[in-house]
Amino acid sequence: MSDGQTNLTHLQSRWGLSPGTVTPGCFASVMATGIMSVGAHLKGLTLLSTILFWLAVILYAFFLALIIWRACSHNDALRADLHTPSKAFGFFTFVAASNVLATALEGQGHFRIALAVFSIGLLAWLILGYLIPFSAVLGSSTSPILTQVNGTWFVCVVAAQSVAVAASGLLANLPAPTAETNLSSVLAVISVIAWSVGVGLYLVCAVFVGMRALLHRIGPEDLDAPYWVMMGALAISVVAGSKILEAGTSPIFAATTVIIAGASAIMWAISTWLIPALVIAGLWRHFRHRIPLGYSAGLWSMVFPLGMYSVASTNVGKVDGVPIISWIGAQWYWIGLTVWALVFCAMVWSFVRSTRAQVSSDAEAG
């Protein structure tokens, strides 16, 4: 293989710029950019929110085209990913990305478009919610399965809670003429079911991660950025809970208000406690064991939880009437935005360097 071909292969494998190499978790960048847009909207930064939203839309359309192309032309590789426990749960990023965009559209007043995008996310969640566990766990030839458990498993929690967030947001923004229709009842039921399923899935994933830690070594090479989704899954559960509490007076909400309110407060506290632990794990990985810190697509799995924690803190502080928590969320947004900007710049710079290396190699070969 020539140097030019080697660099092209490296470029494709790192960036997923071809249907043959796009990864199941490619929509993580959409999730991260979308939630930063939502956070900017909550802070009243309209221009920044709009820029981030359209960037998220572009990324969403780009990766959706690649995934569809891959399903048509590289079906065997796609099926292999579905049967690989360490990769398959990344497909849930499509569900979360769709619902994050729907939430952003709700905030901008585009109810019908938001409902359409939410419907795509809901359908994908219903399909993947059954397909992934069966294909990646029961249908996998990997043994033991526990060695394949990683942070991406918590994306299934994020997907479920993203359905709850989008559904409750739509319910709160129903146009007046349709506010009393069956749609409100359907959205209320969907949001409570999705929130409940998400909480249950978090407990299951936490048990699996704990079992792996006890039975199989988790070394510094394993503690990569996707483990931040452990915190992000709790944060989005808090957002979903606060959205449900704000959404209305549906009977199913009245029956679950106390449970959701209490659970949301507990999950916010745990997510706050996890942040220093994850920071320490990163320092241990990169400084104590000197694992290089460079750009990889997995870094977007760290950006999304940071943005979601800001939104969660803002919402729970508002709903529970605790100004200090809202203040934490408002200040934390700048941390999340800074990390987003660093990862985005690293992505662009890494892409430029890879492209230059490819062009130089092609020139030398010519």
mmCIF file of C-alpha atoms in Angstrom:
data_model
loop_
_atom_site.group_PDB
_atom_site.id
_atom_site.type_symbol
_atom_site.label_atom_id
_atom_site.label_comp_id
_atom_site.label_asym_id
_atom_site.label_seq_id
_atom_site.Cartn_x
_atom_site.Cartn_y
_atom_site.Cartn_z
ATOM 1 C CA MET A 1 0.000 0.000 0.000
ATOM 2 C CA SER A 2 1.383 3.445 -0.957
ATOM 3 C CA ASP A 3 1.885 6.281 1.536
ATOM 4 C CA GLY A 4 -1.001 8.153 -0.062
ATOM 5 C CA GLN A 5 -3.315 5.180 0.346
ATOM 6 C CA THR A 6 -2.155 4.724 3.946
ATOM 7 C CA ASN A 7 -2.920 8.350 4.796
ATOM 8 C CA LEU A 8 -6.285 8.146 3.061
ATOM 9 C CA THR A 9 -7.137 5.040 5.077
ATOM 10 C CA HIS A 10 -6.047 6.830 8.259
ATOM 11 C CA LEU A 11 -8.159 9.856 7.331
ATOM 12 C CA GLN A 12 -11.221 7.729 6.696
ATOM 13 C CA SER A 13 -10.818 5.595 9.817
ATOM 14 C CA ARG A 14 -10.375 8.618 12.087
ATOM 15 C CA TRP A 15 -13.090 10.754 10.601
ATOM 16 C CA GLY A 16 -15.573 8.239 9.255
ATOM 17 C CA LEU A 17 -15.652 10.160 5.983
ATOM 18 C CA SER A 18 -16.702 7.194 3.909
ATOM 19 C CA PRO A 19 -19.659 4.800 4.111
ATOM 20 C CA GLY A 20 -17.243 1.961 4.854
ATOM 21 C CA THR A 21 -15.715 3.595 7.932
ATOM 22 C CA VAL A 22 -18.458 5.723 9.534
ATOM 23 C CA THR A 23 -18.881 4.621 13.150
ATOM 24 C CA PRO A 24 -22.175 3.821 14.931
ATOM 25 C CA GLY A 25 -21.596 6.695 17.365
ATOM 26 C CA CYS A 26 -21.007 9.318 14.680
ATOM 27 C CA PHE A 27 -24.036 11.376 15.775
ATOM 28 C CA ALA A 28 -22.341 12.261 19.087
ATOM 29 C CA SER A 29 -21.070 15.489 17.500
ATOM 30 C CA VAL A 30 -24.674 16.381 16.614
ATOM 31 C CA MET A 31 -25.765 15.698 20.198
ATOM 32 C CA ALA A 32 -22.963 17.862 21.599
ATOM 33 C CA THR A 33 -23.531 20.761 19.207
ATOM 34 C CA GLY A 34 -27.300 20.563 19.581
ATOM 35 C CA ILE A 35 -27.259 20.684 23.377
ATOM 36 C CA MET A 36 -24.880 23.641 23.312
ATOM 37 C CA SER A 37 -27.433 25.371 21.075
ATOM 38 C CA VAL A 38 -30.205 24.606 23.579
ATOM 39 C CA GLY A 39 -28.033 25.931 26.413
ATOM 40 C CA ALA A 40 -27.321 29.132 24.503
ATOM 41 C CA HIS A 41 -31.058 29.588 23.939
ATOM 42 C CA LEU A 42 -31.725 29.242 27.676
ATOM 43 C CA LYS A 43 -29.123 31.945 28.332
ATOM 44 C CA GLY A 44 -30.691 34.276 25.767
ATOM 45 C CA LEU A 45 -27.738 34.034 23.350
ATOM 46 C CA THR A 46 -29.922 33.920 20.250
ATOM 47 C CA LEU A 47 -27.218 34.364 17.593
ATOM 48 C CA LEU A 48 -24.931 31.718 19.112
ATOM 49 C CA SER A 49 -27.866 29.353 19.536
ATOM 50 C CA THR A 50 -28.846 29.757 15.874
ATOM 51 C CA ILE A 51 -25.283 29.196 14.601
ATOM 52 C CA LEU A 52 -24.836 26.066 16.704
ATOM 53 C CA PHE A 53 -28.263 24.772 15.695
ATOM 54 C CA TRP A 54 -27.559 25.014 11.958
ATOM 55 C CA LEU A 55 -24.138 23.470 12.422
ATOM 56 C CA ALA A 56 -25.841 20.565 14.201
ATOM 57 C CA VAL A 57 -28.334 20.251 11.337
ATOM 58 C CA ILE A 58 -25.499 20.098 8.784
ATOM 59 C CA LEU A 59 -23.670 17.423 10.777
ATOM 60 C CA TYR A 60 -26.924 15.479 11.198
ATOM 61 C CA ALA A 61 -27.676 15.488 7.463
ATOM 62 C CA PHE A 62 -24.076 14.563 6.589
ATOM 63 C CA PHE A 63 -23.844 11.567 8.902
ATOM 64 C CA LEU A 64 -27.374 10.428 8.105
ATOM 65 C CA ALA A 65 -26.436 10.295 4.418
ATOM 66 C CA LEU A 66 -23.313 8.257 5.237
ATOM 67 C CA ILE A 67 -25.240 5.820 7.444
ATOM 68 C CA ILE A 68 -27.902 5.267 4.762
ATOM 69 C CA TRP A 69 -25.168 4.811 2.159
ATOM 70 C CA ARG A 70 -23.427 2.323 4.423
ATOM 71 C CA ALA A 71 -26.637 0.373 4.960
ATOM 72 C CA CYS A 72 -27.008 0.073 1.182
ATOM 73 C CA SER A 73 -23.400 -0.585 0.117
ATOM 74 C CA HIS A 74 -21.665 -1.992 3.221
ATOM 75 C CA ASN A 75 -24.422 -4.015 4.795
ATOM 76 C CA ASP A 76 -22.092 -6.714 6.124
ATOM 77 C CA ALA A 77 -19.989 -4.177 8.031
ATOM 78 C CA LEU A 78 -23.126 -2.579 9.451
ATOM 79 C CA ARG A 79 -24.414 -5.960 10.626
ATOM 80 C CA ALA A 80 -21.034 -6.680 12.209
ATOM 81 C CA ASP A 81 -21.289 -3.453 14.219
ATOM 82 C CA LEU A 82 -24.767 -4.450 15.381
ATOM 83 C CA HIS A 83 -23.333 -7.692 16.778
ATOM 84 C CA THR A 84 -20.343 -6.042 18.473
ATOM 85 C CA PRO A 85 -21.210 -5.152 22.101
ATOM 86 C CA SER A 86 -18.530 -2.455 22.364
ATOM 87 C CA LYS A 87 -19.873 -0.613 19.291
ATOM 88 C CA ALA A 88 -23.562 -1.387 18.854
ATOM 89 C CA PHE A 89 -24.893 0.947 21.558
ATOM 90 C CA GLY A 90 -23.392 3.848 19.608
ATOM 91 C CA PHE A 91 -26.340 3.568 17.201
ATOM 92 C CA PHE A 92 -28.491 5.151 19.922
ATOM 93 C CA THR A 93 -26.705 8.452 19.228
ATOM 94 C CA PHE A 94 -29.021 8.820 16.215
ATOM 95 C CA VAL A 95 -32.049 8.724 18.510
ATOM 96 C CA ALA A 96 -30.562 11.269 20.903
ATOM 97 C CA ALA A 97 -29.378 13.544 18.083
ATOM 98 C CA SER A 98 -32.848 13.556 16.504
ATOM 99 C CA ASN A 99 -34.522 14.456 19.779
ATOM 100 C CA VAL A 100 -31.941 17.111 20.677
ATOM 101 C CA LEU A 101 -32.700 18.794 17.348
ATOM 102 C CA ALA A 102 -36.430 18.440 18.043
ATOM 103 C CA THR A 103 -35.909 20.119 21.427
ATOM 104 C CA ALA A 104 -33.982 22.954 19.785
ATOM 105 C CA LEU A 105 -36.788 23.394 17.246
ATOM 106 C CA GLU A 106 -39.341 23.527 20.073
ATOM 107 C CA GLY A 107 -37.427 26.382 21.638
ATOM 108 C CA GLN A 108 -37.507 28.276 18.346
ATOM 109 C CA GLY A 109 -41.270 27.851 18.011
ATOM 110 C CA HIS A 110 -41.225 25.425 15.060
ATOM 111 C CA PHE A 111 -43.755 23.001 16.544
ATOM 112 C CA ARG A 112 -44.683 20.999 13.431
ATOM 113 C CA ILE A 113 -41.100 20.476 12.310
ATOM 114 C CA ALA A 114 -40.131 19.548 15.866
ATOM 115 C CA LEU A 115 -42.970 17.014 15.985
ATOM 116 C CA ALA A 116 -41.797 15.470 12.702
ATOM 117 C CA VAL A 117 -38.179 15.174 13.884
ATOM 118 C CA PHE A 118 -39.365 13.799 17.238
ATOM 119 C CA SER A 119 -41.408 11.165 15.398
ATOM 120 C CA ILE A 120 -38.238 10.010 13.616
ATOM 121 C CA GLY A 121 -36.391 9.808 16.923
ATOM 122 C CA LEU A 122 -39.267 7.967 18.611
ATOM 123 C CA LEU A 123 -39.528 5.397 15.829
ATOM 124 C CA ALA A 124 -35.764 4.841 15.850
ATOM 125 C CA TRP A 125 -35.852 4.403 19.642
ATOM 126 C CA LEU A 126 -38.621 1.815 19.450
ATOM 127 C CA ILE A 127 -36.705 -0.164 16.815
ATOM 128 C CA LEU A 128 -33.195 0.119 18.246
ATOM 129 C CA GLY A 129 -34.426 -0.306 21.806
ATOM 130 C CA TYR A 130 -35.228 -3.930 21.047
ATOM 131 C CA LEU A 131 -32.813 -4.591 18.181
ATOM 132 C CA ILE A 132 -29.570 -3.545 19.897
ATOM 133 C CA PRO A 133 -29.888 -5.609 23.111
ATOM 134 C CA PHE A 134 -30.822 -8.712 21.150
ATOM 135 C CA SER A 135 -28.167 -8.315 18.458
ATOM 136 C CA ALA A 136 -25.302 -6.992 20.590
ATOM 137 C CA VAL A 137 -25.826 -9.098 23.708
ATOM 138 C CA LEU A 138 -27.811 -12.208 22.843
ATOM 139 C CA GLY A 139 -26.600 -12.358 19.236
ATOM 140 C CA SER A 140 -22.925 -11.675 19.870
ATOM 141 C CA SER A 141 -20.242 -14.328 19.520
ATOM 142 C CA THR A 142 -17.950 -12.433 21.900
ATOM 143 C CA SER A 143 -17.231 -14.220 25.157
ATOM 144 C CA PRO A 144 -17.384 -13.064 27.847
ATOM 145 C CA ILE A 145 -19.692 -10.174 27.050
ATOM 146 C CA LEU A 146 -18.579 -8.267 30.160
ATOM 147 C CA THR A 147 -15.201 -7.522 28.599
ATOM 148 C CA GLN A 148 -17.031 -5.453 25.950
ATOM 149 C CA VAL A 149 -18.971 -3.277 28.402
ATOM 150 C CA ASN A 150 -17.939 0.390 28.150
ATOM 151 C CA GLY A 151 -19.261 3.921 28.452
ATOM 152 C CA THR A 152 -21.186 3.739 25.175
ATOM 153 C CA TRP A 153 -23.715 1.428 26.823
ATOM 154 C CA PHE A 154 -25.114 4.433 28.691
ATOM 155 C CA VAL A 155 -26.098 6.006 25.353
ATOM 156 C CA CYS A 156 -29.206 3.794 25.442
ATOM 157 C CA VAL A 157 -30.201 5.714 28.598
ATOM 158 C CA VAL A 158 -29.552 9.037 26.874
ATOM 159 C CA ALA A 159 -31.714 7.911 23.938
ATOM 160 C CA ALA A 160 -34.654 7.001 26.181
ATOM 161 C CA GLN A 161 -34.447 10.221 28.146
ATOM 162 C CA SER A 162 -34.109 12.287 24.970
ATOM 163 C CA VAL A 163 -37.515 10.909 23.945
ATOM 164 C CA ALA A 164 -38.932 12.020 27.298
ATOM 165 C CA VAL A 165 -37.381 15.492 26.971
ATOM 166 C CA ALA A 166 -38.688 16.053 23.440
ATOM 167 C CA ALA A 167 -42.161 14.638 24.210
ATOM 168 C CA SER A 168 -42.653 16.738 27.348
ATOM 169 C CA GLY A 169 -41.310 19.806 25.526
ATOM 170 C CA LEU A 170 -43.819 19.316 22.723
ATOM 171 C CA LEU A 171 -46.571 18.879 25.281
ATOM 172 C CA ALA A 172 -45.659 22.158 26.954
ATOM 173 C CA ASN A 173 -45.670 23.947 23.586
ATOM 174 C CA LEU A 174 -48.843 22.486 22.080
ATOM 175 C CA PRO A 175 -50.691 25.106 20.008
ATOM 176 C CA ALA A 176 -53.838 26.304 21.787
ATOM 177 C CA PRO A 177 -56.391 24.776 19.338
ATOM 178 C CA THR A 178 -54.879 21.310 19.775
ATOM 179 C CA ALA A 179 -53.946 21.499 23.460
ATOM 180 C CA GLU A 180 -56.955 19.423 24.524
ATOM 181 C CA THR A 181 -56.702 16.765 21.840
ATOM 182 C CA ASN A 182 -55.534 13.186 22.225
ATOM 183 C CA LEU A 183 -52.038 14.311 21.211
ATOM 184 C CA SER A 184 -51.481 15.805 24.649
ATOM 185 C CA SER A 185 -52.378 12.507 26.349
ATOM 186 C CA VAL A 186 -50.163 10.539 23.981
ATOM 187 C CA LEU A 187 -47.179 12.831 24.578
ATOM 188 C CA ALA A 188 -47.729 12.665 28.346
ATOM 189 C CA VAL A 189 -47.751 8.861 28.346
ATOM 190 C CA ILE A 190 -44.693 8.673 26.066
ATOM 191 C CA SER A 191 -42.684 11.051 28.243
ATOM 192 C CA VAL A 192 -43.407 9.156 31.482
ATOM 193 C CA ILE A 193 -42.742 5.757 29.901
ATOM 194 C CA ALA A 194 -39.475 6.919 28.314
ATOM 195 C CA TRP A 195 -38.306 8.542 31.562
ATOM 196 C CA SER A 196 -39.079 5.403 33.554
ATOM 197 C CA VAL A 197 -37.385 3.120 31.028
ATOM 198 C CA GLY A 198 -34.349 5.398 30.993
ATOM 199 C CA VAL A 199 -33.983 5.249 34.785
ATOM 200 C CA GLY A 200 -34.283 1.465 34.698
ATOM 201 C CA LEU A 201 -31.710 1.173 31.917
ATOM 202 C CA TYR A 202 -29.275 3.351 33.867
ATOM 203 C CA LEU A 203 -29.435 0.956 36.801
ATOM 204 C CA VAL A 204 -28.872 -2.018 34.481
ATOM 205 C CA CYS A 205 -25.896 -0.382 32.734
ATOM 206 C CA ALA A 206 -24.397 0.666 36.075
ATOM 207 C CA VAL A 207 -24.615 -2.940 37.277
ATOM 208 C CA PHE A 208 -22.866 -4.191 34.124
ATOM 209 C CA VAL A 209 -20.077 -1.615 34.450
ATOM 210 C CA GLY A 210 -19.665 -2.521 38.124
ATOM 211 C CA MET A 211 -19.490 -6.212 37.282
ATOM 212 C CA ARG A 212 -16.836 -5.562 34.669
ATOM 213 C CA ALA A 213 -14.785 -3.529 37.139
ATOM 214 C CA LEU A 214 -14.965 -6.367 39.663
ATOM 215 C CA LEU A 215 -14.412 -9.302 37.313
ATOM 216 C CA HIS A 216 -12.281 -7.843 34.510
ATOM 217 C CA ARG A 217 -9.617 -5.185 34.697
ATOM 218 C CA ILE A 218 -10.504 -1.654 33.594
ATOM 219 C CA GLY A 219 -7.160 -0.085 32.774
ATOM 220 C CA PRO A 220 -6.236 3.474 31.801
ATOM 221 C CA GLU A 221 -6.560 2.516 28.139
ATOM 222 C CA ASP A 222 -10.219 1.651 28.771
ATOM 223 C CA LEU A 223 -11.226 4.854 30.599
ATOM 224 C CA ASP A 224 -11.805 6.890 27.465
ATOM 225 C CA ALA A 225 -14.093 9.862 26.841
ATOM 226 C CA PRO A 226 -17.347 7.855 26.390
ATOM 227 C CA TYR A 227 -17.331 7.075 30.122
ATOM 228 C CA TRP A 228 -18.457 10.691 30.597
ATOM 229 C CA VAL A 229 -21.820 9.484 29.290
ATOM 230 C CA MET A 230 -22.327 7.953 32.750
ATOM 231 C CA MET A 231 -22.732 11.514 34.007
ATOM 232 C CA GLY A 232 -24.506 12.752 30.886
ATOM 233 C CA ALA A 233 -27.145 10.024 31.192
ATOM 234 C CA LEU A 234 -27.984 11.214 34.705
ATOM 235 C CA ALA A 235 -28.019 14.848 33.595
ATOM 236 C CA ILE A 236 -30.470 14.232 30.756
ATOM 237 C CA SER A 237 -32.626 12.180 33.148
ATOM 238 C CA VAL A 238 -32.785 15.290 35.340
ATOM 239 C CA VAL A 239 -33.746 17.434 32.336
ATOM 240 C CA ALA A 240 -36.454 14.936 31.372
ATOM 241 C CA GLY A 241 -37.812 14.940 34.909
ATOM 242 C CA SER A 242 -37.900 18.731 35.150
ATOM 243 C CA LYS A 243 -39.561 18.981 31.726
ATOM 244 C CA ILE A 244 -42.258 16.530 32.821
ATOM 245 C CA LEU A 245 -42.873 18.540 35.982
ATOM 246 C CA GLU A 246 -43.235 21.707 33.884
ATOM 247 C CA ALA A 247 -45.291 20.176 31.075
ATOM 248 C CA GLY A 248 -48.800 20.269 32.466
ATOM 249 C CA THR A 249 -51.473 18.679 34.649
ATOM 250 C CA SER A 250 -52.052 15.380 32.874
ATOM 251 C CA PRO A 251 -53.347 12.670 35.271
ATOM 252 C CA ILE A 252 -50.294 10.489 34.630
ATOM 253 C CA PHE A 253 -48.064 13.425 35.613
ATOM 254 C CA ALA A 254 -50.033 13.983 38.800
ATOM 255 C CA ALA A 255 -49.554 10.324 39.735
ATOM 256 C CA THR A 256 -45.788 10.429 39.281
ATOM 257 C CA THR A 257 -44.857 13.979 40.309
ATOM 258 C CA VAL A 258 -43.452 13.111 43.732
ATOM 259 C CA ILE A 259 -41.377 10.214 42.361
ATOM 260 C CA ILE A 260 -39.995 12.202 39.443
ATOM 261 C CA ALA A 261 -39.204 15.273 41.534
ATOM 262 C CA GLY A 262 -37.368 13.278 44.186
ATOM 263 C CA ALA A 263 -35.507 11.100 41.701
ATOM 264 C CA SER A 264 -34.433 14.133 39.650
ATOM 265 C CA ALA A 265 -32.926 15.835 42.694
ATOM 266 C CA ILE A 266 -31.025 12.665 43.628
ATOM 267 C CA MET A 267 -29.745 12.141 40.080
ATOM 268 C CA TRP A 268 -28.553 15.748 39.852
ATOM 269 C CA ALA A 269 -26.588 15.269 43.062
ATOM 270 C CA ILE A 270 -25.010 12.030 41.794
ATOM 271 C CA SER A 271 -24.127 13.583 38.432
ATOM 272 C CA THR A 272 -22.457 16.459 40.279
ATOM 273 C CA TRP A 273 -20.465 13.986 42.378
ATOM 274 C CA LEU A 274 -19.358 12.091 39.262
ATOM 275 C CA ILE A 275 -17.713 15.092 37.597
ATOM 276 C CA PRO A 276 -14.610 15.235 39.861
ATOM 277 C CA ALA A 277 -14.305 11.437 39.660
ATOM 278 C CA LEU A 278 -14.277 11.540 35.854
ATOM 279 C CA VAL A 279 -11.778 14.424 35.830
ATOM 280 C CA ILE A 280 -9.462 12.475 38.154
ATOM 281 C CA ALA A 281 -9.811 9.382 35.948
ATOM 282 C CA GLY A 282 -8.784 11.480 32.939
ATOM 283 C CA LEU A 283 -5.750 12.885 34.727
ATOM 284 C CA TRP A 284 -4.791 9.378 35.817
ATOM 285 C CA ARG A 285 -5.122 8.147 32.243
ATOM 286 C CA HIS A 286 -3.232 10.907 30.464
ATOM 287 C CA PHE A 287 -0.676 12.117 33.027
ATOM 288 C CA ARG A 288 -0.002 9.156 35.264
ATOM 289 C CA HIS A 289 0.027 6.599 32.441
ATOM 290 C CA ARG A 290 0.971 9.058 29.666
ATOM 291 C CA ILE A 291 -1.652 7.958 27.184
ATOM 292 C CA PRO A 292 -1.541 10.642 24.447
ATOM 293 C CA LEU A 293 -4.395 13.121 24.372
ATOM 294 C CA GLY A 294 -5.283 13.746 20.746
ATOM 295 C CA TYR A 295 -8.408 14.242 18.723
ATOM 296 C CA SER A 296 -10.752 11.325 18.225
ATOM 297 C CA ALA A 297 -14.458 11.247 17.462
ATOM 298 C CA GLY A 298 -15.028 9.804 20.931
ATOM 299 C CA LEU A 299 -14.262 13.192 22.508
ATOM 300 C CA TRP A 300 -17.721 14.377 21.483
ATOM 301 C CA SER A 301 -19.074 11.872 23.998
ATOM 302 C CA MET A 302 -17.476 14.040 26.691
ATOM 303 C CA VAL A 303 -18.768 17.357 25.315
ATOM 304 C CA PHE A 304 -22.426 16.320 25.321
ATOM 305 C CA PRO A 305 -22.536 15.477 29.067
ATOM 306 C CA LEU A 306 -20.899 18.809 29.921
ATOM 307 C CA GLY A 307 -23.531 20.732 27.959
ATOM 308 C CA MET A 308 -26.334 18.570 29.315
ATOM 309 C CA TYR A 309 -25.200 19.144 32.911
ATOM 310 C CA SER A 310 -25.537 22.894 32.352
ATOM 311 C CA VAL A 311 -29.073 22.522 30.976
ATOM 312 C CA ALA A 312 -29.993 20.068 33.764
ATOM 313 C CA SER A 313 -28.789 22.408 36.492
ATOM 314 C CA THR A 314 -30.611 25.363 34.976
ATOM 315 C CA ASN A 315 -33.869 23.424 34.701
ATOM 316 C CA VAL A 316 -33.822 21.698 38.079
ATOM 317 C CA GLY A 317 -32.913 24.939 39.840
ATOM 318 C CA LYS A 318 -35.862 26.659 38.205
ATOM 319 C CA VAL A 319 -38.378 23.876 38.872
ATOM 320 C CA ASP A 320 -37.299 23.242 42.466
ATOM 321 C CA GLY A 321 -36.859 26.915 43.270
ATOM 322 C CA VAL A 322 -33.159 26.647 44.176
ATOM 323 C CA PRO A 323 -31.363 29.659 42.622
ATOM 324 C CA ILE A 324 -27.878 28.371 43.464
ATOM 325 C CA ILE A 325 -28.395 25.331 41.238
ATOM 326 C CA SER A 326 -29.570 27.524 38.353
ATOM 327 C CA TRP A 327 -26.493 29.701 38.900
ATOM 328 C CA ILE A 328 -24.265 26.622 38.685
ATOM 329 C CA GLY A 329 -25.930 25.687 35.399
ATOM 330 C CA ALA A 330 -25.501 29.192 33.983
ATOM 331 C CA GLN A 331 -21.795 29.289 34.832
ATOM 332 C CA TRP A 332 -21.168 25.699 33.807
ATOM 333 C CA TYR A 333 -22.391 26.495 30.298
ATOM 334 C CA TRP A 334 -19.201 28.466 29.663
ATOM 335 C CA ILE A 335 -17.113 25.446 30.666
ATOM 336 C CA GLY A 336 -19.117 23.261 28.296
ATOM 337 C CA LEU A 337 -18.846 25.808 25.475
ATOM 338 C CA THR A 338 -15.086 26.103 26.000
ATOM 339 C CA VAL A 339 -14.634 22.330 25.791
ATOM 340 C CA TRP A 340 -16.915 22.232 22.723
ATOM 341 C CA ALA A 341 -14.779 24.897 21.036
ATOM 342 C CA LEU A 342 -11.539 23.065 21.905
ATOM 343 C CA VAL A 343 -12.812 19.754 20.542
ATOM 344 C CA PHE A 344 -14.221 21.432 17.434
ATOM 345 C CA CYS A 345 -10.911 23.208 16.753
ATOM 346 C CA ALA A 346 -9.002 19.989 17.396
ATOM 347 C CA MET A 347 -11.287 18.233 14.930
ATOM 348 C CA VAL A 348 -10.710 20.857 12.246
ATOM 349 C CA TRP A 349 -6.933 20.973 12.854
ATOM 350 C CA SER A 350 -6.631 17.195 12.823
ATOM 351 C CA PHE A 351 -8.611 17.076 9.588
ATOM 352 C CA VAL A 352 -6.380 19.729 7.998
ATOM 353 C CA ARG A 353 -3.196 17.903 9.057
ATOM 354 C CA SER A 354 -4.490 14.573 7.782
ATOM 355 C CA THR A 355 -5.525 16.140 4.487
ATOM 356 C CA ARG A 356 -2.162 17.875 4.068
ATOM 357 C CA ALA A 357 -0.342 14.609 4.778
ATOM 358 C CA GLN A 358 -2.433 12.868 2.160
ATOM 359 C CA VAL A 359 -1.832 15.604 -0.447
ATOM 360 C CA SER A 360 1.930 15.609 0.252
ATOM 361 C CA SER A 361 2.145 11.852 -0.067
ATOM 362 C CA ASP A 362 0.190 11.911 -3.304
ATOM 363 C CA ALA A 363 2.520 14.611 -4.654
ATOM 364 C CA GLU A 364 5.614 12.605 -3.709
ATOM 365 C CA ALA A 365 4.162 9.472 -5.239
ATOM 366 C CA GLY A 366 3.409 11.391 -8.435
#
